[in-house]
mmCIF file of C-alpha atoms in Angstrom:
data_model
loop_
_atom_site.group_PDB
_atom_site.id
_atom_site.type_symbol
_atom_site.label_atom_id
_atom_site.label_comp_id
_atom_site.label_asym_id
_atom_site.label_seq_id
_atom_site.Cartn_x
_atom_site.Cartn_y
_atom_site.Cartn_z
ATOM 1 C CA UNK E 98 47.001 -13.699 -33.166
ATOM 2 C CA UNK E 99 45.105 -11.913 -30.334
ATOM 3 C CA UNK E 100 46.151 -8.345 -29.602
ATOM 4 C CA UNK E 101 47.378 -8.197 -25.949
ATOM 5 C CA UNK E 102 46.456 -4.529 -25.669
ATOM 6 C CA UNK E 103 42.878 -5.142 -26.870
ATOM 7 C CA UNK E 104 42.456 -8.055 -24.463
ATOM 8 C CA UNK E 105 43.716 -5.960 -21.548
ATOM 9 C CA UNK E 106 41.380 -3.077 -22.451
ATOM 10 C CA UNK E 107 38.460 -5.501 -22.616
ATOM 11 C CA UNK E 108 39.265 -6.856 -19.145
ATOM 12 C CA UNK E 109 39.534 -3.316 -17.738
ATOM 13 C CA UNK E 110 36.201 -2.358 -19.315
ATOM 14 C CA UNK E 111 34.533 -5.428 -17.851
ATOM 15 C CA UNK E 112 36.034 -4.760 -14.418
ATOM 16 C CA UNK E 113 34.684 -1.203 -14.498
ATOM 17 C CA UNK E 114 31.263 -2.208 -15.861
ATOM 18 C CA UNK E 115 30.437 -4.732 -13.126
ATOM 19 C CA UNK E 116 30.594 -2.316 -10.135
ATOM 20 C CA UNK E 117 28.885 0.384 -12.195
ATOM 21 C CA UNK E 118 25.998 -1.945 -13.037
ATOM 22 C CA UNK E 119 25.742 -3.025 -9.401
ATOM 23 C CA UNK E 120 25.667 0.601 -8.249
ATOM 24 C CA UNK E 121 22.956 1.492 -10.769
ATOM 25 C CA UNK E 122 20.789 -1.414 -9.619
ATOM 26 C CA UNK E 123 21.362 -0.735 -5.928
ATOM 27 C CA UNK E 124 20.455 2.953 -6.233
ATOM 28 C CA UNK E 125 19.007 3.403 -9.709
ATOM 29 C CA UNK E 126 18.744 6.835 -11.342
ATOM 30 C CA UNK E 127 15.289 8.031 -12.331
ATOM 31 C CA UNK E 128 15.662 7.066 -15.986
ATOM 32 C CA UNK E 129 16.275 3.422 -15.064
ATOM 33 C CA UNK E 130 13.542 3.027 -12.462
ATOM 34 C CA UNK E 131 10.542 2.441 -14.701
ATOM 35 C CA UNK E 132 12.328 -0.305 -16.605
ATOM 36 C CA UNK E 133 13.253 -2.046 -13.352
ATOM 37 C CA UNK E 134 9.719 -1.754 -11.981
ATOM 38 C CA UNK E 135 8.269 -3.258 -15.147
ATOM 39 C CA UNK E 136 10.795 -6.094 -15.237
ATOM 40 C CA UNK E 137 8.835 -8.359 -12.865
ATOM 41 C CA UNK E 138 10.519 -11.713 -12.493
ATOM 42 C CA UNK E 139 13.678 -10.563 -14.263
ATOM 43 C CA UNK E 140 14.808 -8.413 -11.320
ATOM 44 C CA UNK E 141 14.814 -9.223 -7.613
ATOM 45 C CA UNK E 142 12.197 -7.614 -5.325
ATOM 46 C CA UNK E 143 15.007 -5.715 -3.587
ATOM 47 C CA UNK E 144 16.074 -4.109 -6.880
ATOM 48 C CA UNK E 145 12.470 -3.253 -7.783
ATOM 49 C CA UNK E 146 11.941 -1.732 -4.340
ATOM 50 C CA UNK E 147 15.093 0.383 -4.733
ATOM 51 C CA UNK E 148 13.801 1.521 -8.126
ATOM 52 C CA UNK E 149 10.415 2.446 -6.648
ATOM 53 C CA UNK E 150 12.029 4.391 -3.808
ATOM 54 C CA UNK E 151 14.239 6.260 -6.284
ATOM 55 C CA UNK E 152 11.230 7.174 -8.416
ATOM 56 C CA UNK E 153 9.338 8.524 -5.405
ATOM 57 C CA UNK E 154 12.368 10.470 -4.158
ATOM 58 C CA UNK E 155 12.625 12.200 -7.518
ATOM 59 C CA UNK E 156 8.902 12.999 -7.504
ATOM 60 C CA UNK E 157 9.180 14.366 -3.962
ATOM 61 C CA UNK E 158 12.150 16.546 -4.864
ATOM 62 C CA UNK E 159 10.358 17.989 -7.884
ATOM 63 C CA UNK E 160 7.210 18.738 -5.862
ATOM 64 C CA UNK E 161 9.042 20.194 -2.868
ATOM 65 C CA UNK E 162 8.296 23.858 -2.411
ATOM 66 C CA UNK E 163 4.959 23.716 -4.218
ATOM 67 C CA UNK E 164 3.180 21.508 -1.690
ATOM 68 C CA UNK E 165 1.073 22.918 1.086
ATOM 69 C CA UNK E 166 1.434 21.522 4.578
ATOM 70 C CA UNK E 167 -1.338 19.058 5.418
ATOM 71 C CA UNK E 168 -1.904 17.090 8.588
ATOM 72 C CA UNK E 169 -3.436 13.693 7.848
ATOM 73 C CA UNK E 170 -5.034 11.529 10.537
ATOM 74 C CA UNK E 171 -5.223 7.858 9.585
ATOM 75 C CA UNK E 172 -7.974 6.194 11.615
ATOM 76 C CA UNK E 173 -8.891 2.542 11.421
ATOM 77 C CA UNK E 174 -12.518 1.473 11.417
ATOM 78 C CA UNK E 175 -14.053 0.000 14.561
ATOM 79 C CA UNK E 176 -14.306 -3.723 15.124
ATOM 80 C CA UNK E 177 -16.333 -5.372 12.377
ATOM 81 C CA UNK E 178 -18.219 -8.644 12.346
ATOM 82 C CA UNK E 179 -15.491 -10.070 10.120
ATOM 83 C CA UNK E 180 -12.848 -9.146 12.719
ATOM 84 C CA UNK E 181 -14.435 -11.607 15.134
ATOM 85 C CA UNK E 182 -12.933 -14.403 13.024
ATOM 86 C CA UNK E 183 -9.719 -12.590 12.138
ATOM 87 C CA UNK E 184 -7.547 -15.168 13.882
ATOM 88 C CA UNK E 185 -8.963 -18.007 11.793
ATOM 89 C CA UNK E 186 -10.136 -16.533 8.488
ATOM 90 C CA UNK E 187 -8.052 -14.582 5.975
ATOM 91 C CA UNK E 188 -9.442 -11.037 5.917
ATOM 92 C CA UNK E 189 -9.522 -8.515 3.149
ATOM 93 C CA UNK E 190 -12.017 -6.130 1.626
ATOM 94 C CA UNK E 191 -15.377 -7.765 2.344
ATOM 95 C CA UNK E 192 -16.915 -4.297 1.964
ATOM 96 C CA UNK E 193 -20.370 -5.394 3.141
ATOM 97 C CA UNK E 194 -19.362 -6.564 6.637
ATOM 98 C CA UNK E 195 -20.884 -4.239 9.278
ATOM 99 C CA UNK E 196 -19.493 -2.980 12.546
ATOM 100 C CA UNK E 197 -20.038 -5.113 15.601
ATOM 101 C CA UNK E 198 -21.656 -3.565 18.692
ATOM 102 C CA UNK E 199 -18.140 -3.103 20.074
ATOM 103 C CA UNK E 200 -17.079 -1.414 16.844
ATOM 104 C CA UNK E 201 -19.924 1.103 17.068
ATOM 105 C CA UNK E 202 -18.933 1.910 20.640
ATOM 106 C CA UNK E 203 -15.312 2.349 19.573
ATOM 107 C CA UNK E 204 -16.411 4.807 16.878
ATOM 108 C CA UNK E 205 -18.426 6.811 19.413
ATOM 109 C CA UNK E 206 -15.494 6.934 21.842
ATOM 110 C CA UNK E 207 -13.234 8.071 19.015
ATOM 111 C CA UNK E 208 -15.563 10.952 18.260
ATOM 112 C CA UNK E 209 -15.654 11.970 21.916
ATOM 113 C CA UNK E 210 -11.850 11.939 22.003
ATOM 114 C CA UNK E 211 -11.667 14.166 18.932
ATOM 115 C CA UNK E 212 -14.155 16.551 20.528
ATOM 116 C CA UNK E 213 -12.144 16.749 23.775
ATOM 117 C CA UNK E 214 -8.964 17.422 21.827
ATOM 118 C CA UNK E 215 -10.628 20.329 20.039
ATOM 119 C CA UNK E 216 -9.464 19.013 16.673
ATOM 120 C CA UNK E 217 -10.323 21.156 13.667
ATOM 121 C CA UNK E 218 -11.148 19.075 10.618
ATOM 122 C CA UNK E 219 -11.309 20.411 7.069
ATOM 123 C CA UNK E 220 -12.306 17.196 5.298
ATOM 124 C CA UNK E 221 -13.312 13.642 6.197
ATOM 125 C CA UNK E 222 -12.781 10.697 3.858
ATOM 126 C CA UNK E 223 -13.791 7.047 4.188
ATOM 127 C CA UNK E 224 -13.672 4.093 1.860
ATOM 128 C CA UNK E 225 -16.844 2.581 0.454
ATOM 129 C CA UNK E 226 -16.659 -0.322 2.935
ATOM 130 C CA UNK E 227 -19.702 -0.338 5.235
ATOM 131 C CA UNK E 228 -17.519 -0.586 8.358
ATOM 132 C CA UNK E 229 -15.449 2.446 7.341
ATOM 133 C CA UNK E 230 -18.429 4.617 6.406
ATOM 134 C CA UNK E 231 -20.260 3.744 9.618
ATOM 135 C CA UNK E 232 -17.194 4.462 11.756
ATOM 136 C CA UNK E 233 -16.830 7.877 10.128
ATOM 137 C CA UNK E 234 -20.516 8.709 10.512
ATOM 138 C CA UNK E 235 -20.664 7.774 14.206
ATOM 139 C CA UNK E 236 -17.349 9.450 15.071
ATOM 140 C CA UNK E 237 -18.213 12.681 13.250
ATOM 141 C CA UNK E 238 -21.596 12.860 14.967
ATOM 142 C CA UNK E 239 -19.998 12.389 18.397
ATOM 143 C CA UNK E 240 -17.294 14.954 17.596
ATOM 144 C CA UNK E 241 -19.760 17.516 16.218
ATOM 145 C CA UNK E 242 -17.915 17.483 12.899
ATOM 146 C CA UNK E 243 -20.276 18.870 10.283
ATOM 147 C CA UNK E 244 -18.272 18.076 7.163
ATOM 148 C CA UNK E 245 -19.866 15.547 4.865
ATOM 149 C CA UNK E 246 -18.040 12.212 4.802
ATOM 150 C CA UNK E 247 -16.578 11.859 1.319
ATOM 151 C CA UNK E 248 -16.433 8.327 -0.059
ATOM 152 C CA UNK E 249 -13.041 7.488 -1.562
ATOM 153 C CA UNK E 250 -12.584 3.950 -3.011
ATOM 154 C CA UNK E 251 -8.783 4.289 -3.018
ATOM 155 C CA UNK E 252 -8.831 4.098 0.790
ATOM 156 C CA UNK E 253 -10.324 0.614 0.922
ATOM 157 C CA UNK E 254 -8.390 -2.286 2.438
ATOM 158 C CA UNK E 255 -6.234 -4.279 0.085
ATOM 159 C CA UNK E 256 -7.754 -7.214 -1.764
ATOM 160 C CA UNK E 257 -6.360 -10.657 -1.062
ATOM 161 C CA UNK E 258 -8.095 -12.108 -4.095
ATOM 162 C CA UNK E 259 -9.255 -15.698 -3.887
ATOM 163 C CA UNK E 260 -7.475 -16.112 -0.528
ATOM 164 C CA UNK E 261 -10.146 -14.118 1.282
ATOM 165 C CA UNK E 262 -12.481 -15.952 3.677
ATOM 166 C CA UNK E 263 -10.350 -19.080 3.551
ATOM 167 C CA UNK E 264 -8.840 -20.709 6.620
ATOM 168 C CA UNK E 265 -5.563 -19.071 7.594
ATOM 169 C CA UNK E 266 -3.980 -22.406 8.497
ATOM 170 C CA UNK E 267 -4.625 -23.599 4.947
ATOM 171 C CA UNK E 268 -3.542 -20.404 3.171
ATOM 172 C CA UNK E 269 -0.348 -19.894 5.184
ATOM 173 C CA UNK E 270 0.686 -23.534 5.434
ATOM 174 C CA UNK E 271 4.460 -23.963 5.715
ATOM 175 C CA UNK E 272 5.961 -24.547 2.288
ATOM 176 C CA UNK E 273 2.687 -23.627 0.570
ATOM 177 C CA UNK E 274 2.382 -21.458 -2.548
ATOM 178 C CA UNK E 275 1.452 -18.299 -0.653
ATOM 179 C CA UNK E 276 4.461 -18.257 1.658
ATOM 180 C CA UNK E 277 6.705 -19.222 -1.260
ATOM 181 C CA UNK E 278 5.296 -16.335 -3.274
ATOM 182 C CA UNK E 279 5.822 -13.865 -0.432
ATOM 183 C CA UNK E 280 9.381 -15.098 0.086
ATOM 184 C CA UNK E 281 10.153 -14.778 -3.619
ATOM 185 C CA UNK E 282 8.465 -11.455 -4.389
ATOM 186 C CA UNK E 283 8.216 -9.617 -1.054
ATOM 187 C CA UNK E 284 5.866 -6.617 -1.238
ATOM 188 C CA UNK E 285 5.304 -7.285 -4.954
ATOM 189 C CA UNK E 286 3.542 -10.590 -4.261
ATOM 190 C CA UNK E 287 -0.003 -10.414 -5.635
ATOM 191 C CA UNK E 288 -2.552 -12.954 -4.320
ATOM 192 C CA UNK E 289 -4.219 -14.903 -7.124
ATOM 193 C CA UNK E 290 -7.794 -14.685 -8.354
ATOM 194 C CA UNK E 291 -10.670 -12.477 -7.279
ATOM 195 C CA UNK E 292 -12.168 -11.826 -3.876
ATOM 196 C CA UNK E 293 -15.812 -12.610 -3.079
ATOM 197 C CA UNK E 294 -16.452 -8.920 -3.867
ATOM 198 C CA UNK E 295 -15.054 -9.495 -7.366
ATOM 199 C CA UNK E 296 -11.776 -7.605 -6.848
ATOM 200 C CA UNK E 297 -8.467 -8.867 -8.193
ATOM 201 C CA UNK E 298 -5.781 -9.642 -5.628
ATOM 202 C CA UNK E 299 -3.410 -6.769 -4.843
ATOM 203 C CA UNK E 300 0.198 -6.595 -3.758
ATOM 204 C CA UNK E 301 1.383 -4.232 -1.049
ATOM 205 C CA UNK E 302 2.994 -2.227 -3.846
ATOM 206 C CA UNK E 303 -0.375 -1.906 -5.620
ATOM 207 C CA UNK E 304 -1.919 -0.542 -2.414
ATOM 208 C CA UNK E 305 0.933 1.901 -1.837
ATOM 209 C CA UNK E 306 0.512 3.315 -5.339
ATOM 210 C CA UNK E 307 -3.231 3.882 -5.029
ATOM 211 C CA UNK E 308 -2.856 5.387 -1.550
ATOM 212 C CA UNK E 309 -0.132 7.710 -2.807
ATOM 213 C CA UNK E 310 -2.338 8.783 -5.708
ATOM 214 C CA UNK E 311 -5.040 9.765 -3.199
ATOM 215 C CA UNK E 312 -2.702 11.661 -0.864
ATOM 216 C CA UNK E 313 -1.174 13.599 -3.752
ATOM 217 C CA UNK E 314 -4.487 14.401 -5.470
#
């Protein structure tokens, strides 16, 4: 015959466990975050994002006090030849595409603006993409910045895998696999295949991690 006291204790334990589990998933402690991030399809994107945020908060708290203050200017490259089709073709890395004539002028004007502002620069970084390197070279010359432009692959645009250089109307068709993937996985959605440059598709989360690794280096 079932023990009424044992059954009641079991119900109380279950009632307490459900909100506790929900709270841990909503705002996971550091020791649970890595498991949630690695869980992939087993956990919703919202839970994985909360786990990622918790992990970064803990890292920030541990590093606070030992970091030096750094001002970072994030500057986009000038208009490239690939940008001329941006409304029709899915973009991405395409590291070989050069600046357009307009893009070169934009880079020169940027340098002149930096010179007028009297900005002091300690280091200049650009990705290995031709458009980024050229923008940095032209802007630094116009701004009289003598620092050598350092090439940093982690700064390159994110790879959209096999989706790159395809027609946007085809890739983002309503009800298609790409929009379904984005809806299901949010910033963890990783485009399939490799880009024409040979790079695997990246999720927004992949890009955030490599950018963070550069900033914190």
